[in-house]
Structure formats: C-alpha cells, structure tokens
Short mmCIF file of C-alpha atoms in Angstrom, two decimals:
data_model
loop_
_atom_site.label_atom_id
_atom_site.label_comp_id
_atom_site.label_asym_id
_atom_site.label_seq_id
_atom_site.Cartn_x
_atom_site.Cartn_y
_atom_site.Cartn_z
CA MET A 20 -27.44 -17.72 -24.28
CA SER A 21 -27.03 -21.56 -24.03
CA GLU A 22 -23.25 -20.63 -24.70
CA GLU A 23 -22.37 -18.01 -22.39
CA PRO A 24 -22.30 -20.21 -18.99
CA THR A 25 -19.91 -22.63 -21.17
CA ASP A 26 -17.53 -19.42 -22.11
CA ILE A 27 -17.92 -18.28 -18.01
CA ASP A 28 -17.04 -21.54 -17.49
CA ASN A 29 -14.04 -22.14 -19.47
CA ASP A 30 -12.84 -18.69 -18.42
CA LEU A 31 -13.63 -19.85 -14.93
CA ASN A 32 -11.03 -23.02 -15.30
CA ASP A 33 -8.33 -21.05 -16.94
CA ILE A 34 -8.89 -18.63 -13.61
CA HIS A 35 -8.06 -21.90 -11.51
CA ILE A 36 -4.97 -23.03 -13.30
CA ASP A 37 -3.58 -19.70 -12.92
CA ILE A 38 -4.33 -19.82 -9.47
CA ASP A 39 -2.85 -23.42 -9.22
CA ILE A 40 0.32 -22.24 -11.30
CA ASN A 41 0.96 -19.16 -9.08
CA GLU A 42 0.23 -21.57 -5.73
CA GLU A 43 2.74 -23.91 -7.37
CA LEU A 44 5.84 -21.36 -8.00
CA ASP A 45 4.85 -19.56 -4.59
CA ASN A 46 5.58 -23.02 -3.10
CA GLU A 47 8.74 -23.46 -4.81
CA TRP A 48 9.64 -19.95 -4.33
CA TRP A 49 9.58 -20.96 -0.71
CA ASP A 50 11.30 -24.00 -0.80
CA VAL A 51 14.35 -22.46 -2.69
CA ASN A 52 14.31 -19.61 -0.44
CA ALA A 53 14.34 -21.50 2.84
CA VAL A 54 17.18 -23.96 1.53
CA PHE A 55 19.55 -20.93 0.65
CA ASP A 56 18.48 -19.01 4.22
CA ALA A 57 19.47 -22.42 5.72
CA VAL A 58 22.70 -22.18 4.02
CA ILE A 59 23.38 -18.55 4.34
CA ASN A 60 22.97 -19.55 8.25
CA ILE A 61 25.19 -22.39 8.01
CA VAL A 62 28.12 -20.29 6.74
CA GLU A 63 27.66 -17.50 9.47
CA GLU A 64 27.92 -20.22 11.92
CA ALA A 65 31.19 -21.65 10.51
CA GLN A 66 32.31 -18.58 9.99
CA ALA A 67 31.70 -17.71 13.62
CA ARG A 68 33.44 -20.95 14.63
CA ALA A 69 36.39 -20.28 12.39
CA LEU A 70 37.09 -16.74 13.80
CA GLN A 71 37.14 -17.93 17.31
CA PRO A 72 39.99 -19.52 17.69
CA ILE A 73 41.47 -16.33 15.82
CA LYS A 74 39.98 -14.22 18.36
CA HIS A 75 40.99 -15.89 20.99
CA ARG A 76 44.52 -16.39 19.74
CA ARG A 77 44.72 -12.22 19.12
CA LYS A 78 43.10 -11.61 22.84
CA VAL A 79 46.13 -13.66 24.31
CA VAL A 80 48.81 -11.82 21.99
CA GLU A 81 47.32 -8.51 23.08
CA GLU A 82 47.97 -9.55 26.47
CA GLU A 83 51.49 -11.11 25.85
CA ALA A 84 51.90 -7.54 24.11
CA GLU A 85 50.87 -5.21 26.95
CA ASN A 86 52.86 -7.28 29.46
CA ILE A 87 55.94 -7.49 27.23
CA ASN A 88 55.40 -3.39 26.92
CA LYS A 89 55.35 -2.91 30.50
CA ASP A 90 58.51 -5.22 31.16
CA LEU A 91 60.32 -3.06 28.54
CA LYS A 92 59.39 -0.04 30.22
CA ALA A 93 60.63 -1.27 33.78
CA GLU A 94 63.73 -2.25 31.92
CA ILE A 95 64.45 1.08 30.44
CA GLY A 96 63.48 2.78 33.35
CA ARG A 97 66.66 0.59 35.26
CA PHE A 98 68.62 1.52 32.76
CA THR A 99 67.91 5.38 33.06
CA ASP A 100 67.79 5.08 36.74
CA THR A 101 71.46 3.32 36.60
CA ILE A 102 73.29 5.63 34.20
CA PRO A 103 73.95 8.23 36.35
CA ALA A 104 75.29 5.45 39.15
CA LEU A 105 77.88 4.20 36.50
CA LYS A 106 78.94 7.72 35.25
CA LYS A 107 80.02 8.01 39.28
CA LEU A 108 81.63 4.64 39.04
CA SER A 109 83.84 5.51 36.23
CA SER A 110 84.82 8.44 37.89
CA TYR A 111 86.45 6.50 40.77
CA GLU A 112 90.15 6.67 40.65
CA ASP A 113 90.02 4.21 43.86
CA PRO A 114 90.07 0.23 42.24
CA ILE A 115 88.88 -0.77 45.35
CA LEU A 116 86.10 1.61 45.94
CA PHE A 117 85.19 0.81 42.22
CA LEU A 118 84.78 -3.32 43.07
CA GLN A 119 83.13 -2.68 45.98
CA GLU A 120 80.32 -0.41 44.24
CA PHE A 121 80.19 -2.69 40.84
CA PRO A 122 78.46 -5.62 42.03
CA SER A 123 75.21 -3.84 42.83
CA HIS A 124 74.81 -2.99 39.47
CA GLN A 125 75.82 -6.45 37.71
CA ASP A 126 71.48 -7.16 37.36
CA LEU A 127 72.03 -5.43 34.31
CA ASP A 128 73.32 -8.28 32.87
CA ASP A 129 70.26 -10.41 33.45
CA SER A 130 68.25 -7.83 31.10
CA ARG A 131 66.02 -9.65 28.42
CA ASN A 132 67.28 -10.30 24.69
CA TRP A 133 64.22 -8.24 23.30
CA ALA A 134 66.01 -9.67 20.21
CA ASP A 135 64.85 -13.23 19.86
CA LEU A 136 61.23 -12.14 20.94
CA GLN A 137 58.24 -13.75 19.15
CA PHE A 138 54.30 -13.89 19.78
CA ASP A 139 53.06 -17.18 18.74
CA THR A 140 50.26 -16.87 16.23
CA SER A 141 50.04 -20.19 15.05
CA LEU A 142 46.62 -21.54 14.09
CA SER A 143 45.22 -25.05 14.42
CA PHE A 144 44.88 -26.15 10.82
CA GLY A 145 43.05 -29.24 12.43
CA THR A 146 40.13 -27.36 13.64
CA MET A 147 39.75 -24.89 10.72
CA ARG A 148 40.21 -28.02 8.40
CA LYS A 149 37.47 -29.81 10.21
CA THR A 150 35.14 -26.82 10.65
CA ILE A 151 34.96 -26.33 6.81
CA ALA A 152 34.31 -30.62 6.15
CA ILE A 153 31.04 -29.97 9.03
CA MET A 154 30.23 -27.00 7.03
CA MET A 155 30.50 -28.56 3.60
CA GLU A 156 28.29 -31.88 4.51
CA GLN A 157 25.56 -29.36 6.10
CA ILE A 158 25.19 -27.62 2.94
CA GLN A 159 24.94 -30.42 0.86
CA GLN A 160 21.99 -31.75 3.41
CA GLU A 161 20.29 -28.50 2.41
CA LEU A 162 21.00 -28.23 -0.98
CA GLU A 163 19.52 -32.23 -1.21
CA LYS A 164 16.23 -30.81 0.23
CA LEU A 165 15.80 -29.04 -3.59
CA THR A 166 16.34 -32.56 -5.04
CA SER A 167 12.37 -32.88 -4.00
CA THR A 168 11.57 -29.69 -5.95
CA GLU A 169 13.51 -30.59 -9.24
CA LEU A 170 11.60 -34.15 -9.06
CA ARG A 171 7.90 -32.39 -8.58
CA ARG A 172 8.58 -30.75 -11.47
CA VAL A 173 10.60 -33.20 -14.33
CA PRO A 174 7.57 -35.95 -14.43
CA LYS A 175 6.16 -33.11 -16.86
CA PHE A 176 8.78 -33.57 -18.87
CA ALA A 177 8.30 -37.53 -19.14
CA VAL A 178 9.17 -39.38 -22.72
CA ASP A 179 8.23 -43.15 -23.25
CA VAL A 180 11.44 -44.03 -23.95
CA LYS A 181 12.00 -47.62 -26.27
CA LEU A 182 15.30 -49.36 -27.06
CA ASP A 183 16.58 -48.92 -30.52
CA PRO A 184 17.38 -52.72 -32.30
CA THR A 185 19.46 -51.09 -34.75
CA THR A 186 22.13 -49.90 -32.14
CA ALA A 187 22.09 -52.79 -30.21
CA HIS A 188 25.16 -55.06 -29.45
CA LYS A 189 24.65 -58.38 -31.06
CA CYS A 190 24.88 -60.17 -27.76
CA LEU A 191 21.53 -58.08 -26.72
CA ASP A 192 18.24 -60.17 -27.42
CA LEU A 193 15.19 -57.71 -27.92
CA SER A 194 11.75 -58.16 -27.84
CA ASP A 195 9.49 -57.59 -31.30
CA ASP A 196 7.84 -54.73 -29.38
CA GLY A 197 11.12 -53.18 -28.47
CA LYS A 198 10.24 -53.30 -24.65
CA GLU A 199 12.65 -55.78 -23.63
CA VAL A 200 16.44 -56.98 -23.85
CA LYS A 201 18.22 -59.57 -22.46
CA ASP A 202 21.99 -60.37 -22.67
CA GLY A 203 21.47 -64.12 -24.66
CA GLY A 204 24.57 -64.89 -23.82
CA LYS A 205 26.13 -65.25 -27.34
CA ASP A 206 26.17 -63.39 -30.49
CA GLU A 207 23.53 -63.40 -32.77
CA GLU A 208 23.49 -63.25 -36.74
CA VAL A 209 23.05 -59.60 -36.93
CA ASP A 210 24.01 -56.79 -39.63
CA ASP A 211 27.41 -55.10 -38.38
CA SER A 212 25.92 -51.63 -39.38
CA PRO A 213 27.92 -48.63 -38.46
CA GLU A 214 24.75 -47.64 -35.68
CA ARG A 215 25.53 -50.71 -33.83
CA PHE A 216 27.57 -51.15 -30.88
CA ASP A 217 30.13 -53.68 -31.89
CA LEU A 218 32.08 -54.44 -28.14
CA PHE A 219 30.44 -52.82 -25.18
CA GLY A 220 26.83 -54.63 -24.68
CA SER A 221 25.22 -51.42 -24.71
CA VAL A 222 21.47 -50.15 -26.92
CA LEU A 223 20.48 -46.36 -27.28
CA GLY A 224 16.54 -45.48 -27.34
CA LEU A 225 14.63 -44.69 -30.27
CA ASN A 226 13.56 -41.69 -28.79
CA CYS A 227 15.72 -38.85 -30.49
CA LEU A 228 16.71 -35.20 -28.26
CA THR A 229 17.06 -32.09 -30.07
CA SER A 230 15.12 -29.48 -27.86
CA GLY A 231 13.72 -29.04 -24.49
CA LYS A 232 13.38 -30.87 -21.63
CA SER A 233 13.24 -34.74 -21.60
CA TYR A 234 12.98 -37.04 -18.16
CA TRP A 235 12.60 -41.05 -17.95
CA GLU A 236 13.24 -43.43 -14.91
CA VAL A 237 15.08 -46.96 -14.70
CA ASP A 238 14.68 -49.53 -12.40
CA VAL A 239 17.31 -50.81 -11.30
CA SER A 240 16.58 -52.31 -8.02
CA LYS A 241 18.02 -55.59 -9.25
CA LYS A 242 21.57 -54.37 -10.44
CA SER A 243 24.77 -55.05 -9.60
CA GLY A 244 26.30 -52.60 -12.68
CA TRP A 245 24.48 -50.40 -14.73
CA ASP A 246 25.56 -47.59 -17.54
CA LEU A 247 23.18 -44.64 -17.90
CA GLY A 248 22.91 -41.66 -19.73
CA VAL A 249 22.92 -39.98 -23.44
CA ALA A 250 24.90 -40.07 -25.97
CA LYS A 251 25.51 -37.70 -29.17
CA ALA A 252 24.26 -39.26 -32.55
CA ALA A 253 27.25 -39.12 -34.20
CA ALA A 254 29.49 -40.53 -31.13
CA ASN A 255 31.57 -43.53 -31.67
CA ARG A 256 30.18 -47.40 -31.07
CA LYS A 257 32.90 -49.51 -32.38
CA GLY A 258 35.40 -50.54 -30.36
CA LYS A 259 36.67 -49.83 -26.65
CA LEU A 260 34.79 -46.48 -26.02
CA SER A 261 35.72 -43.41 -23.75
CA LEU A 262 32.49 -42.64 -22.27
CA ASN A 263 32.66 -39.10 -21.80
CA PRO A 264 31.26 -35.55 -23.05
CA ASP A 265 34.77 -35.00 -24.96
CA ASN A 266 33.71 -38.55 -27.14
CA GLY A 267 29.91 -37.58 -27.30
CA TYR A 268 28.95 -39.60 -23.93
CA TRP A 269 27.27 -38.34 -20.62
CA VAL A 270 27.11 -41.48 -18.46
CA THR A 271 26.96 -42.26 -14.89
CA VAL A 272 28.07 -46.35 -13.91
CA HIS A 273 27.24 -48.46 -11.08
CA TYR A 274 30.02 -51.11 -10.98
CA GLU A 275 31.33 -53.67 -8.46
CA ASP A 276 28.04 -54.02 -6.99
CA ASP A 277 29.00 -51.15 -4.44
CA LYS A 278 30.67 -48.90 -6.80
CA TYR A 279 29.51 -45.39 -8.75
CA ALA A 280 31.50 -43.25 -10.96
CA ALA A 281 30.58 -39.85 -13.36
CA LEU A 282 31.88 -40.15 -16.52
CA SER A 283 33.39 -36.73 -16.55
CA THR A 284 36.82 -35.85 -17.80
CA PRO A 285 38.20 -36.88 -15.45
CA PRO A 286 35.88 -39.44 -14.35
CA ALA A 287 34.51 -38.79 -11.00
CA ARG A 288 33.79 -41.42 -8.04
CA LEU A 289 30.55 -40.47 -6.33
CA SER A 290 29.71 -41.36 -2.81
CA LEU A 291 25.84 -42.51 -2.66
CA LYS A 292 24.53 -43.45 0.80
CA GLU A 293 22.23 -45.51 -0.62
CA LYS A 294 21.78 -48.05 -3.58
CA PRO A 295 19.38 -46.31 -6.09
CA GLU A 296 16.37 -48.67 -6.85
CA LYS A 297 15.14 -46.20 -9.64
CA VAL A 298 17.19 -43.85 -11.35
CA GLY A 299 15.64 -40.59 -12.99
CA VAL A 300 17.52 -39.37 -16.09
CA PHE A 301 16.49 -35.83 -16.70
CA VAL A 302 18.18 -33.33 -19.74
CA ASP A 303 17.62 -29.87 -20.51
CA TYR A 304 19.21 -29.33 -24.23
CA GLU A 305 18.92 -25.88 -24.19
CA GLU A 306 20.45 -25.21 -20.89
CA GLY A 307 22.96 -28.08 -21.87
CA LEU A 308 21.97 -30.02 -18.41
CA VAL A 309 22.24 -34.00 -17.87
CA SER A 310 21.20 -34.78 -14.08
CA PHE A 311 20.70 -38.50 -12.50
CA TYR A 312 18.21 -38.73 -9.35
CA ASN A 313 17.85 -41.27 -6.96
CA VAL A 314 14.16 -41.52 -7.32
CA THR A 315 13.26 -43.46 -4.59
CA ALA A 316 15.51 -41.84 -1.82
CA GLN A 317 14.68 -38.22 -3.73
CA SER A 318 18.17 -37.60 -3.51
CA HIS A 319 20.40 -36.18 -6.12
CA ILE A 320 23.30 -38.29 -7.67
CA TYR A 321 25.22 -36.22 -10.17
CA SER A 322 24.86 -33.51 -12.93
CA PHE A 323 26.68 -32.54 -16.16
CA THR A 324 26.76 -28.95 -16.42
CA GLU A 325 27.27 -26.59 -19.47
CA CYS A 326 27.21 -29.27 -21.81
CA LEU A 327 27.60 -28.69 -25.55
CA PHE A 328 24.87 -30.11 -27.37
CA ASP A 329 25.24 -29.44 -31.16
CA ASP A 330 23.78 -33.13 -32.49
CA LYS A 331 20.68 -35.30 -31.52
CA LEU A 332 20.94 -37.23 -28.46
CA PHE A 333 19.73 -40.33 -27.37
CA PRO A 334 19.33 -42.06 -24.44
CA TYR A 335 22.01 -44.53 -23.52
CA PHE A 336 21.98 -47.89 -21.59
CA SER A 337 24.09 -50.63 -20.68
CA PRO A 338 23.09 -53.64 -18.40
CA GLN A 339 27.16 -54.11 -18.20
CA ARG A 340 27.65 -57.74 -19.94
CA LYS A 341 29.42 -60.29 -17.65
CA GLY A 342 31.09 -63.61 -18.67
CA GLY A 343 29.30 -66.57 -17.37
CA SER A 344 26.35 -69.19 -18.16
CA LYS A 345 23.46 -67.76 -19.76
CA ASP A 346 19.90 -67.68 -17.18
CA GLU A 347 17.53 -69.91 -18.38
CA HIS A 348 14.88 -68.70 -16.38
CA THR A 349 12.10 -66.93 -17.47
CA LEU A 350 11.94 -62.91 -17.29
CA GLY A 351 9.36 -62.28 -14.55
CA GLY A 352 7.37 -65.27 -15.14
CA SER A 353 4.99 -65.41 -17.79
CA ARG A 354 4.29 -61.97 -20.25
CA GLU A 355 1.12 -61.05 -18.31
CA GLU A 356 3.50 -61.52 -14.78
CA ARG A 357 5.88 -59.18 -16.10
CA ASP A 358 3.45 -56.66 -17.62
CA ARG A 359 1.45 -56.30 -14.77
CA SER A 360 5.03 -56.01 -12.67
CA LEU A 361 6.35 -53.10 -15.30
CA ARG A 362 3.14 -51.67 -14.70
CA GLY A 363 2.29 -51.38 -17.91
CA ALA A 364 6.15 -49.52 -18.62
CA SER A 365 8.70 -50.01 -21.21
CA PRO A 366 12.31 -51.61 -21.90
CA TYR A 367 13.39 -54.23 -19.54
CA LEU A 368 16.89 -54.80 -19.36
CA LYS A 369 18.49 -57.97 -18.42
CA ASP A 370 22.18 -59.42 -18.14
CA LYS A 371 22.72 -63.48 -17.86
CA TYR A 372 23.04 -63.29 -14.65
CA GLY A 373 19.06 -62.03 -14.38
CA LEU A 374 20.41 -58.74 -12.58
CA SER A 375 17.30 -56.48 -13.96
CA CYS A 376 16.52 -53.09 -14.34
CA TYR A 377 13.40 -51.38 -16.80
CA ILE A 378 12.62 -47.76 -17.67
CA THR A 379 9.52 -46.57 -16.77
#
C-alpha cells in the first residue's frame, strides 16, 4: 500500500512535465506565428506602397489615352468634313476663285503628328528601392524576435568546453587545469605535433562533437578582436590558414576593434548594432548548422547553414595575437577573485594587451 502513493506521485509528476512541455511548445508556436504574421503584413504593406505609384501612373496614362482618343476622333471628323470641300475646290477652273476659297482649309496643315505619340510610363526606381530597403529592415527586426525564442532553448544543450593544450600555439600559456590561457609574449618549448597551430595563435576545445546539438558561450566584453567557431578534426593547422568552410572552419571574427565578419566563401561583412559582450555558439551536427548570437543583446549574429559535417568537430578559439610588450598584470587579481568573477566557468583567454574573453 505504501508504494501506491509514490507511483501516483510519479504519474502526476510525469503529467506536470508533459503539461509544461506542451505549454512551452504552445508559447513557441505563438511566438513564431506572430513573427510570420508580422512579416506577411510588412510585405503586404510594402507591396501596396510599391504598387501605388504604378496605379497612379496607370490612371494618368488612361486619362491621357482617353483625351488623345477624343482629339483623334475630332481630327478625323475635321478631315471627313473637309474632304467634300476639297473635292469641290479641285473642280474649280478659275484660279482666282480657287485661291479665294483655299485659305479656309489651310488649318489642316496644323494637324498633330500622331507618329510621334508617346506615353510616359516611367517609374521612380529610387522610390521602389527605398520601399524595398524599408521592408527588408522591418522584416529583419521581426525575425530578430525569433532569436529570443532560440536563446531560451539552446542552453539545454550546453557543454562544458575545456581547451586542449596539445593544439594551442606555442605562444599561448595554458593553466594546469585547462581553464585559463594567455599570450605569454614568447614562444614556449613545446612539441611541434600535427595537432598544434604553428602560426595562428589559436587553440581548440577538448570537446569532440560528432552528433546532436551543442551550445557554449564566450565572454568577449574586453576584447578588441577574436575568432570563434568550430573546426573539423582533419582541418589544417599549419602555416597561414584559410579559415572557411571549404577548409573545415566555420568561424566569425571581430577585428580592428569595430569590424566583424563571417569567414564564409566569400567572407561576409557583418553589421552589428552593438559590440557583443557575450557570444553564444550553437551547433546542430545533423542539421549542418553553426549559429552565433549576441547573448546580451538577444540578437542573432550569423549562421552557417547546410554545412557538410563528415568529421569530428571541435570548438575553435583565437584571442588574436598582437605585437607589443607582454602584459605583466595578474589576470583578474587573485585566483579566488578570478574564480568568483568567472562564476566557476571555464577557459579564460587573454592576449598580451590584457584583452580577455572566457567561456561560460
């Protein structure tokens, strides 16, 4: 008897879980539906604005055609009325009488040259382009609302990313626990293994992604430059790299303090309204998707879609090495202070200028 209430409680818990899941799905359905309803309205309004000048021009042309038709009928009438008179004139044998009567019919020479008739059907392409630009901006604003929905879901796929010391460039110092890395300002004596980056100041995560969905966040609030993304296990790590999907890298970059790009083929410049403080990276292996988010602003940065993943993937990071003197300051104060500031989170990336980012 004592087990029955427990079984009932378990059943009730399962029911509550199902209800919660259904409510979550319902909320997401309404969110997505509302966005697409708004997009449809935006397109319909833009369509009306784009067609309005054409409708106006069509009305003007119709009025012009109607007036021309009236003028043409009137001129035909004049010719019709004049033909008998001209026949009569042609029968005159007295030239003086002919000259006296002819001036009354000279207005026929003033008839319109209908061969040169043209209708103005030109459109204002500037207005059309402006309408399209406004429409695209409004659509983008609506689609950004879906980012909040995405960012509510992806944390359930969070992975604890740790850095792989065997892949780190020899200028990078990694802590023993694999949670911290900094640009030491000089090359360390390390084995030049095939796994190690030998020119780019880069490092991979230990996490091997071969299926399913994965998500991690990187704090970049103090960085003036960074590379983030994923790399194939077989991707080249030696020499000057071409970081693009053709070479097994799906990466976005921040460079020159205020510039951003997705290293697609060809690279795509990105226009971000504000500098990200925390970047979220989401990978769906089966769907072939790598998405980047500005977590703080709840906005979408870029997505690589229809990716061909036929190999192991690893998180990819670069704090972007820079020239100059080595930063001698302690990172985040004491170890205890640093741990508190990172809220127990993982790898901390720092270049020699003290510009840092860490994975949460």
